[in-house]
Short mmCIF file of C-alpha atoms in Angstrom, two decimals:
data_model
loop_
_atom_site.label_atom_id
_atom_site.label_comp_id
_atom_site.label_asym_id
_atom_site.label_seq_id
_atom_site.Cartn_x
_atom_site.Cartn_y
_atom_site.Cartn_z
CA MET A 902 126.87 139.04 60.30
CA ALA A 903 125.65 142.88 59.68
CA ILE A 904 123.47 144.92 62.18
CA THR A 905 121.33 147.68 60.49
CA GLY A 906 119.91 150.73 62.53
CA SER A 907 117.92 153.24 61.50
CA GLY A 908 120.48 154.49 58.89
CA SER A 909 121.30 152.59 55.75
CA LEU A 910 124.78 151.02 57.00
CA PRO A 911 125.71 148.06 59.00
CA ILE A 912 125.70 148.73 62.08
CA PRO A 913 129.26 147.14 64.15
CA LEU A 914 129.05 146.43 68.39
CA PHE A 915 130.49 149.32 70.09
CA VAL A 916 131.41 150.73 73.47
CA PHE A 917 131.20 154.60 74.27
CA VAL A 918 131.73 157.26 77.37
CA ILE A 919 129.87 160.14 78.29
CA SER A 920 132.30 162.53 80.05
CA VAL A 921 131.19 166.27 81.19
CA ALA A 922 134.23 168.71 82.16
CA PHE A 923 133.51 170.01 85.64
CA LEU A 924 131.51 166.83 86.39
CA SER A 925 132.04 163.61 87.98
CA LYS A 926 131.70 160.48 86.09
CA GLY A 927 129.61 157.31 87.35
CA ALA A 928 131.29 154.40 87.26
CA ALA A 929 132.89 152.87 84.17
CA GLU A 930 131.13 149.32 82.97
CA THR A 931 134.12 146.86 81.29
CA VAL A 932 132.83 144.46 78.87
CA THR A 933 135.08 141.67 77.78
CA VAL A 934 134.70 139.78 74.37
CA ASP A 935 137.49 137.04 73.44
CA GLY A 936 140.34 139.42 75.25
CA GLN A 937 138.63 142.37 73.84
CA ASN A 938 137.86 145.04 76.81
CA LEU A 939 134.58 147.19 75.67
CA ALA A 940 134.47 150.40 78.70
CA THR A 941 131.57 153.13 79.02
CA ASP A 942 130.59 155.59 81.81
CA ASN A 943 127.71 156.99 83.54
CA VAL A 944 127.81 160.74 83.36
CA SER A 945 126.03 163.71 84.86
CA VAL A 946 125.52 166.68 82.57
CA ILE A 947 124.22 170.20 82.93
CA GLU A 948 121.14 171.29 80.91
CA GLY A 949 122.96 173.44 78.17
CA GLU A 950 125.80 172.23 78.00
CA THR A 951 128.18 169.76 75.58
CA ALA A 952 129.07 166.21 76.88
CA THR A 953 131.71 163.68 75.34
CA ILE A 954 130.64 160.61 74.07
CA SER A 955 133.60 158.33 73.95
CA CYS A 956 133.43 154.54 73.21
CA ARG A 957 136.57 152.55 74.09
CA VAL A 958 138.23 149.11 72.71
CA LYS A 959 141.35 147.63 73.49
CA ASN A 960 143.05 144.86 71.24
CA ASN A 961 140.62 145.73 68.51
CA ASP A 962 140.54 143.29 65.55
CA ASP A 963 139.47 145.31 63.20
CA SER A 964 135.38 144.64 64.72
CA VAL A 965 133.35 148.03 63.81
CA ILE A 966 132.20 150.17 66.49
CA GLN A 967 129.30 151.73 66.38
CA LEU A 968 126.85 154.71 68.51
CA LEU A 969 123.69 154.08 69.15
CA ASN A 970 120.64 156.83 71.11
CA PRO A 971 118.48 155.50 73.56
CA ASN A 972 115.87 154.49 70.89
CA ARG A 973 118.31 152.67 69.49
CA GLN A 974 118.76 154.85 66.25
CA THR A 975 122.78 154.86 64.95
CA ILE A 976 124.52 158.05 65.56
CA TYR A 977 127.26 157.57 63.97
CA PHE A 978 129.12 154.39 62.60
CA ARG A 979 132.29 154.75 62.27
CA GLU A 980 133.70 157.64 61.53
CA VAL A 981 129.63 158.49 59.51
CA ARG A 982 126.57 160.09 61.35
CA PRO A 983 123.58 158.47 60.10
CA LEU A 984 121.66 160.38 62.58
CA LYS A 985 120.07 163.58 61.45
CA ASP A 986 121.04 165.53 64.94
CA SER A 987 124.12 167.89 64.15
CA ARG A 988 124.49 168.53 67.83
CA PHE A 989 126.44 165.07 67.37
CA GLN A 990 129.89 166.02 66.13
CA LEU A 991 132.93 163.26 65.94
CA VAL A 992 135.80 164.61 68.05
CA ASN A 993 137.95 161.15 67.54
CA PHE A 994 138.15 157.99 65.21
CA SER A 995 140.17 155.30 65.31
CA ASP A 996 140.50 151.02 65.69
CA ASN A 997 140.49 151.66 69.73
CA GLU A 998 138.29 154.68 69.91
CA LEU A 999 134.89 156.53 69.00
CA ARG A 1000 134.33 159.75 70.70
CA VAL A 1001 131.74 161.85 69.67
CA SER A 1002 130.18 165.60 71.62
CA LEU A 1003 126.74 166.24 72.14
CA SER A 1004 126.45 170.18 72.72
CA ASN A 1005 123.06 172.00 73.98
CA VAL A 1006 122.02 168.87 76.02
CA SER A 1007 118.35 168.80 77.04
CA LEU A 1008 116.37 166.55 79.32
CA SER A 1009 115.41 164.93 76.19
CA ASP A 1010 118.85 163.65 75.87
CA GLU A 1011 118.60 161.87 78.89
CA GLY A 1012 118.89 158.16 79.00
CA ARG A 1013 120.71 155.20 78.04
CA TYR A 1014 123.00 155.09 75.43
CA VAL A 1015 124.31 152.35 73.70
CA CYS A 1016 128.14 151.01 72.37
CA GLN A 1017 127.77 147.94 70.03
CA LEU A 1018 131.56 146.10 68.40
CA TYR A 1019 130.69 144.37 65.50
CA THR A 1020 131.61 140.56 66.22
CA ASP A 1021 129.94 137.42 65.98
CA PRO A 1022 128.05 137.38 68.64
CA PRO A 1023 127.91 140.87 68.52
CA GLN A 1024 128.28 142.68 72.28
CA GLU A 1025 126.72 145.78 73.72
CA ALA A 1026 127.52 147.69 76.71
CA TYR A 1027 125.77 150.57 78.19
CA ALA A 1028 126.05 154.29 79.67
CA ASP A 1029 123.53 156.02 81.37
CA ILE A 1030 123.26 159.73 80.90
CA THR A 1031 121.77 162.08 83.89
CA VAL A 1032 120.94 166.02 82.89
CA LEU A 1033 121.34 168.10 85.99
CA VAL A 1034 119.12 171.20 85.77
CA PRO A 1035 119.81 174.13 87.96
CA PRO A 1036 117.00 175.85 90.05
CA GLY A 1037 115.87 179.19 89.53
CA ASN A 1038 117.03 182.00 91.96
CA PRO A 1039 115.91 181.69 95.17
CA ILE A 1040 112.48 183.67 96.59
CA ILE A 1041 113.33 184.38 100.42
CA GLU A 1042 109.64 186.05 101.83
CA SER A 1043 109.20 186.56 106.06
CA ARG A 1044 105.64 186.22 107.18
CA GLU A 1045 105.92 189.75 108.52
CA ASP A 1046 108.18 192.83 107.69
CA VAL A 1047 109.03 194.13 111.10
CA VAL A 1048 109.17 192.07 114.30
CA SER A 1049 109.48 193.12 117.66
CA GLU A 1050 111.91 192.04 120.27
CA GLY A 1051 110.84 189.00 122.08
CA ASN A 1052 108.37 187.49 119.70
CA GLU A 1053 108.92 184.71 117.12
CA THR A 1054 109.19 184.98 113.09
CA GLU A 1055 109.11 182.90 110.05
CA LEU A 1056 110.65 182.84 107.22
CA THR A 1057 110.31 180.95 103.83
CA CYS A 1058 112.67 179.74 101.17
CA THR A 1059 111.77 178.04 97.68
CA ALA A 1060 114.17 176.48 94.62
CA MET A 1061 112.28 176.02 91.68
CA GLY A 1062 112.39 173.87 88.46
CA SER A 1063 115.59 171.89 89.56
CA LYS A 1064 116.94 167.97 89.11
CA PRO A 1065 117.05 166.88 91.34
CA ALA A 1066 115.26 168.33 94.24
CA ALA A 1067 118.13 170.82 96.10
CA SER A 1068 119.13 171.10 99.43
CA ILE A 1069 118.22 174.42 101.36
CA ARG A 1070 120.33 175.71 104.79
CA TRP A 1071 119.82 178.34 106.66
CA MET A 1072 122.45 180.86 108.75
CA LYS A 1073 121.62 183.95 110.89
CA GLY A 1074 124.92 185.93 111.08
CA GLU A 1075 127.02 182.79 112.05
CA GLU A 1076 124.33 180.71 113.49
CA GLU A 1077 123.35 177.97 112.00
CA LEU A 1078 119.26 177.63 111.59
CA THR A 1079 117.17 174.04 111.00
CA GLY A 1080 114.16 174.44 108.91
CA GLU A 1081 111.22 172.44 108.01
CA THR A 1082 111.60 171.11 103.96
CA THR A 1083 109.23 170.28 101.63
CA VAL A 1084 109.82 168.51 98.56
CA GLU A 1085 107.27 168.75 95.42
CA GLU A 1086 107.73 167.01 92.27
CA THR A 1087 106.20 168.41 88.78
CA TYR A 1088 105.01 166.95 85.75
CA ASP A 1089 107.82 167.73 83.49
CA ARG A 1090 110.41 165.42 86.30
CA MET A 1091 111.78 168.73 88.11
CA PHE A 1092 111.24 169.59 91.74
CA THR A 1093 110.01 172.42 93.70
CA VAL A 1094 111.56 172.91 97.76
CA THR A 1095 110.37 174.99 100.15
CA SER A 1096 111.71 175.18 103.22
CA ARG A 1097 110.31 176.93 106.47
CA VAL A 1098 112.13 178.48 109.75
CA ARG A 1099 111.06 180.06 112.54
CA PHE A 1100 112.59 181.58 115.97
CA SER A 1101 112.87 184.39 118.38
CA VAL A 1102 114.20 187.76 118.02
CA THR A 1103 116.26 189.98 120.20
CA LYS A 1104 117.23 193.35 119.66
CA GLU A 1105 120.26 192.30 119.34
CA ASP A 1106 119.05 190.42 116.30
CA ASP A 1107 118.33 193.83 114.03
CA GLY A 1108 119.70 194.45 111.24
CA VAL A 1109 121.07 190.67 111.00
CA PRO A 1110 121.16 188.61 107.75
CA VAL A 1111 119.55 185.56 107.24
CA ASP A 1112 120.67 183.44 103.94
CA CYS A 1113 118.89 180.80 102.33
CA ILE A 1114 121.52 178.81 100.73
CA ILE A 1115 120.62 176.50 97.81
CA ASP A 1116 123.28 173.31 97.41
CA HIS A 1117 122.93 171.50 93.91
CA PRO A 1118 125.41 169.85 92.05
CA ALA A 1119 124.55 171.61 88.76
CA VAL A 1120 125.02 175.16 90.41
CA LYS A 1121 127.38 176.94 93.46
CA ASP A 1122 127.09 179.52 95.83
CA LEU A 1123 123.28 180.75 95.25
CA LEU A 1124 121.53 182.09 97.94
CA ALA A 1125 119.01 184.88 99.31
CA GLN A 1126 119.19 187.26 101.75
CA ARG A 1127 116.96 189.32 103.95
CA HIS A 1128 118.22 191.50 106.91
CA LEU A 1129 115.82 191.51 109.81
CA GLU A 1130 114.47 194.28 111.32
CA VAL A 1131 113.63 194.47 115.13
CA LEU A 1132 111.49 196.91 117.19
CA TYR A 1133 112.66 197.19 120.48
CA LYS A 1134 112.12 199.38 123.54
CA PRO A 1135 113.88 201.95 124.71
CA GLU A 1136 117.50 201.87 126.51
CA VAL A 1137 118.11 205.21 129.61
CA LYS A 1138 120.82 206.31 130.73
CA ILE A 1139 121.05 209.66 132.77
CA VAL A 1140 123.86 211.74 132.40
CA VAL A 1141 125.01 214.48 134.82
CA SER A 1142 125.91 217.93 132.83
CA TYR A 1143 126.73 219.67 135.56
CA PRO A 1144 128.68 219.95 138.46
CA ASP A 1145 131.45 217.86 138.06
CA GLY A 1146 132.22 217.34 141.57
CA LEU A 1147 129.63 216.94 144.49
CA THR A 1148 126.21 218.38 144.54
CA ARG A 1149 126.70 221.49 147.49
CA GLU A 1150 123.89 223.43 148.95
CA GLY A 1151 122.80 226.64 146.88
CA ASP A 1152 124.73 224.93 143.28
CA ASN A 1153 122.24 224.07 140.48
CA LEU A 1154 121.89 221.17 139.10
CA ASP A 1155 121.60 219.80 135.06
CA LEU A 1156 120.61 215.79 134.14
CA THR A 1157 120.57 214.55 130.53
CA CYS A 1158 118.78 211.70 129.78
CA ILE A 1159 119.58 209.84 126.52
CA ALA A 1160 117.33 207.16 125.62
CA GLU A 1161 117.94 205.07 122.31
CA GLY A 1162 115.40 202.15 121.00
CA LYS A 1163 113.52 201.59 117.73
CA PRO A 1164 111.31 203.41 116.93
CA HIS A 1165 112.63 205.96 118.96
CA PRO A 1166 111.15 207.15 122.05
CA HIS A 1167 108.42 209.21 121.04
CA GLN A 1168 108.03 210.52 124.92
CA ILE A 1169 110.76 211.42 128.20
CA ASN A 1170 109.45 212.20 131.44
CA TRP A 1171 110.77 212.67 134.28
CA LEU A 1172 109.64 212.29 137.83
CA ARG A 1173 111.09 212.04 141.66
CA VAL A 1174 110.29 208.63 143.46
CA ASP A 1175 108.30 208.86 146.13
CA ASP A 1176 107.96 212.43 146.53
CA ASP A 1177 107.27 215.53 144.48
CA VAL A 1178 109.51 217.39 141.52
CA PRO A 1179 110.82 220.19 142.75
CA PRO A 1180 108.01 223.45 141.88
CA HIS A 1181 111.01 225.32 140.27
CA ALA A 1182 112.55 222.55 138.59
CA VAL A 1183 112.81 223.26 134.79
CA VAL A 1184 112.10 220.17 132.04
CA THR A 1185 113.27 220.93 128.73
CA GLY A 1186 112.88 217.74 126.72
CA SER A 1187 114.82 215.38 128.07
CA ASP A 1188 116.54 217.82 130.44
CA LEU A 1189 116.30 218.47 134.14
CA TYR A 1190 117.24 221.63 135.47
CA ILE A 1191 116.89 222.17 139.41
CA GLU A 1192 119.05 225.57 140.87
CA ASN A 1193 120.25 226.67 144.35
CA LEU A 1194 119.64 223.12 145.71
CA ASN A 1195 118.69 222.37 149.38
CA LYS A 1196 118.71 219.55 151.12
CA SER A 1197 115.14 219.18 150.80
CA TYR A 1198 115.78 218.16 147.13
CA ASN A 1199 117.77 214.89 148.65
CA GLY A 1200 115.79 211.81 146.35
CA THR A 1201 115.58 209.61 143.39
CA TYR A 1202 114.82 211.09 140.39
CA ARG A 1203 113.89 208.99 137.31
CA CYS A 1204 113.49 209.85 133.50
CA VAL A 1205 111.06 207.42 131.62
CA ALA A 1206 111.32 206.92 128.22
CA SER A 1207 108.66 204.88 126.14
CA ASN A 1208 108.07 203.93 122.28
CA ALA A 1209 105.60 201.76 120.58
CA VAL A 1210 107.01 198.07 121.97
CA GLY A 1211 107.23 199.51 125.70
CA GLU A 1212 109.02 201.89 128.35
CA ALA A 1213 112.29 201.92 130.45
CA TYR A 1214 113.48 204.00 132.80
CA ASP A 1215 116.66 205.18 134.64
CA ASP A 1216 117.49 206.25 138.07
CA TYR A 1217 119.62 209.46 139.91
CA ILE A 1218 120.42 209.58 143.34
CA LEU A 1219 120.84 213.07 144.72
CA TYR A 1220 122.26 213.94 148.00
CA VAL A 1221 123.20 217.17 148.36
CA TYR A 1222 125.95 218.18 151.18
CA ASP A 1223 127.19 221.13 153.04
CA SER A 1224 128.23 223.93 151.33
CA ARG A 1225 131.84 223.28 153.23
CA ALA A 1226 131.90 219.77 152.10
CA SER A 1227 135.00 218.90 150.28
CA ASP A 1228 135.15 216.77 147.13
CA GLY A 1229 136.65 214.11 148.47
CA ALA A 1230 134.22 213.54 151.16
CA PRO A 1231 132.01 210.95 149.50
CA GLN A 1232 134.13 209.07 149.40
CA LYS A 1233 133.28 204.79 149.46
CA ILE A 1234 135.32 202.63 151.54
CA ASP A 1235 136.85 200.20 150.38
CA HIS A 1236 137.34 197.42 153.13
CA ALA A 1237 139.06 195.13 150.45
CA VAL A 1238 142.00 197.63 151.18
CA ILE A 1239 141.80 198.18 154.49
CA GLY A 1240 141.60 194.53 155.30
CA GLY A 1241 144.85 194.80 153.25
CA VAL A 1242 146.52 197.27 155.47
CA VAL A 1243 145.63 195.37 158.34
CA ALA A 1244 146.76 192.29 157.15
CA VAL A 1245 150.22 193.71 156.65
CA VAL A 1246 150.70 195.49 159.41
CA MET A 1247 150.02 192.16 161.64
CA PHE A 1248 152.47 190.31 159.90
CA ALA A 1249 154.87 193.37 160.26
CA ILE A 1250 154.32 192.74 164.08
CA LEU A 1251 154.53 189.26 163.99
CA CYS A 1252 157.96 189.34 162.30
CA ALA A 1253 159.24 191.74 164.25
CA LEU A 1254 158.43 189.67 167.77
CA ILE A 1255 160.35 186.29 166.42
CA VAL A 1256 163.75 188.96 165.53
CA LEU A 1257 163.50 190.02 169.18
CA GLY A 1258 162.92 187.07 170.68
CA ARG A 1259 165.16 185.36 168.89
CA TYR A 1260 167.62 187.98 169.70
CA PHE A 1261 167.53 187.91 173.26
CA ALA A 1262 167.61 183.66 173.23
CA ARG A 1263 171.15 184.65 171.75
CA HIS A 1264 172.24 186.88 174.29
CA LYS A 1265 170.59 184.58 177.35
CA GLY A 1266 172.89 181.93 176.05
CA THR A 1267 175.86 183.93 175.69
CA TYR A 1268 175.58 184.62 179.18
CA PHE A 1269 174.78 181.06 180.75
CA THR A 1270 178.10 180.31 178.86
CA HIS A 1271 180.10 182.58 180.39
CA GLU A 1272 178.88 181.83 183.36
CA ALA A 1273 179.15 178.47 183.43
CA LYS A 1274 182.84 178.43 182.06
CA GLY A 1275 184.92 177.78 184.88
CA ALA A 1276 182.76 174.24 185.19
CA ASP A 1277 185.01 173.28 181.81
CA ASP A 1278 188.21 173.33 183.72
CA ALA A 1279 186.87 171.30 187.09
CA ALA A 1280 188.76 167.89 187.76
CA ASP A 1281 185.70 166.18 189.03
CA ALA A 1282 182.04 166.79 189.38
CA ASP A 1283 182.08 168.34 192.41
CA THR A 1284 184.39 171.21 191.30
CA ALA A 1285 182.26 171.48 188.76
CA ILE A 1286 179.47 172.80 190.52
CA ILE A 1287 181.37 174.72 192.62
CA ASN A 1288 182.89 176.45 190.18
CA ALA A 1289 179.57 176.84 188.23
CA GLU A 1290 178.03 178.19 191.41
CA GLY A 1291 180.89 180.76 192.14
CA GLY A 1292 181.34 182.36 188.62
CA HIS A 1293 184.71 183.28 187.61
CA ASN A 1294 185.62 183.88 191.00
CA ASN A 1295 185.55 180.33 192.14
CA SER A 1296 187.68 179.82 189.36
CA ASP A 1297 189.85 182.03 189.36
CA GLU A 1298 189.88 181.07 193.69
CA LYS A 1299 190.87 177.09 192.29
CA LYS A 1300 193.33 178.40 190.10
CA GLU A 1301 195.08 180.17 193.11
CA TYR A 1302 194.41 177.17 195.40
CA TYR A 1303 196.56 174.32 192.87
CA ILE A 1304 199.38 176.82 192.48
#
């Protein structure tokens, strides 16, 4: 029995498989007809790439194989191509396989293709072709160009024109962020995905990259990046330029205020807490200079720096020593060290007492041993008592008595 397709040639029943390099195939569809096995696979192909369509038959009994497109038009009848679409090219034809390539795949090629094997009755197997469309380059936008520390910022990332819909991930440096995602389907079966992320920033976030990463089966390593610009109040530190050691009466004092912030501090002021700065003190920019120190200048001197974000300060406590004071005078007492020394001394004394006690005990025992030595030679208890009380002399008398 002959079946006529869009061409003028008879159409046999056949099976086909479509495969694309670097893309995984769908599950194969196998149809068994009187000992003949027909196999085909679903496949995903990237738009613009080339797909390979393979119709496989086991134990073929010379039945004719043909391939139909989703509109059931004959693409190939055996090795002949009735369809006037030059993108289809014959790769291999044998009794067991009909393999056809389809180049420059587009969305219009998507659908169910039919393999027909001309038997009685004719048999069919089906394979669905899915066309993948990668998204365009993602666009990342920020609600504001710069943000002050402690405030919240919002970033938006958009991936347009993909099929299927892409997924979006966020990374801030090495930290993963969670965004809110919306998906919109357009009239041409394409998808636009938008993700928004919000977080509070600190001064440590200044210059840190934020990545919008696109995950899609048709593309790899697609991302957009934006570096954070964070404004923060100054960090202030007072450095003693002179003197190197103690501040003594008659010496000069030179202090430098180092202040860093974003934006750079526009104002640096020196003041004395709870009192006025000495009248002859000289302030030059970030430096404070006081000459001919005396004890009336003792107090806390403060450097205050400010910018558009806020202000911060650092304190220096001035204590003027006598002119005769040595550099070793202002030593802090380390109570831990003192406690350790006391503990070592007490341990040494305790060890010495133990050694002396054992020494005296040993000598005392030896004396008693010699004193009672005569009792060891006594013939009975009474004699032993007499000998013990008399010491060595009684022992000698005992010996003389027996002689």
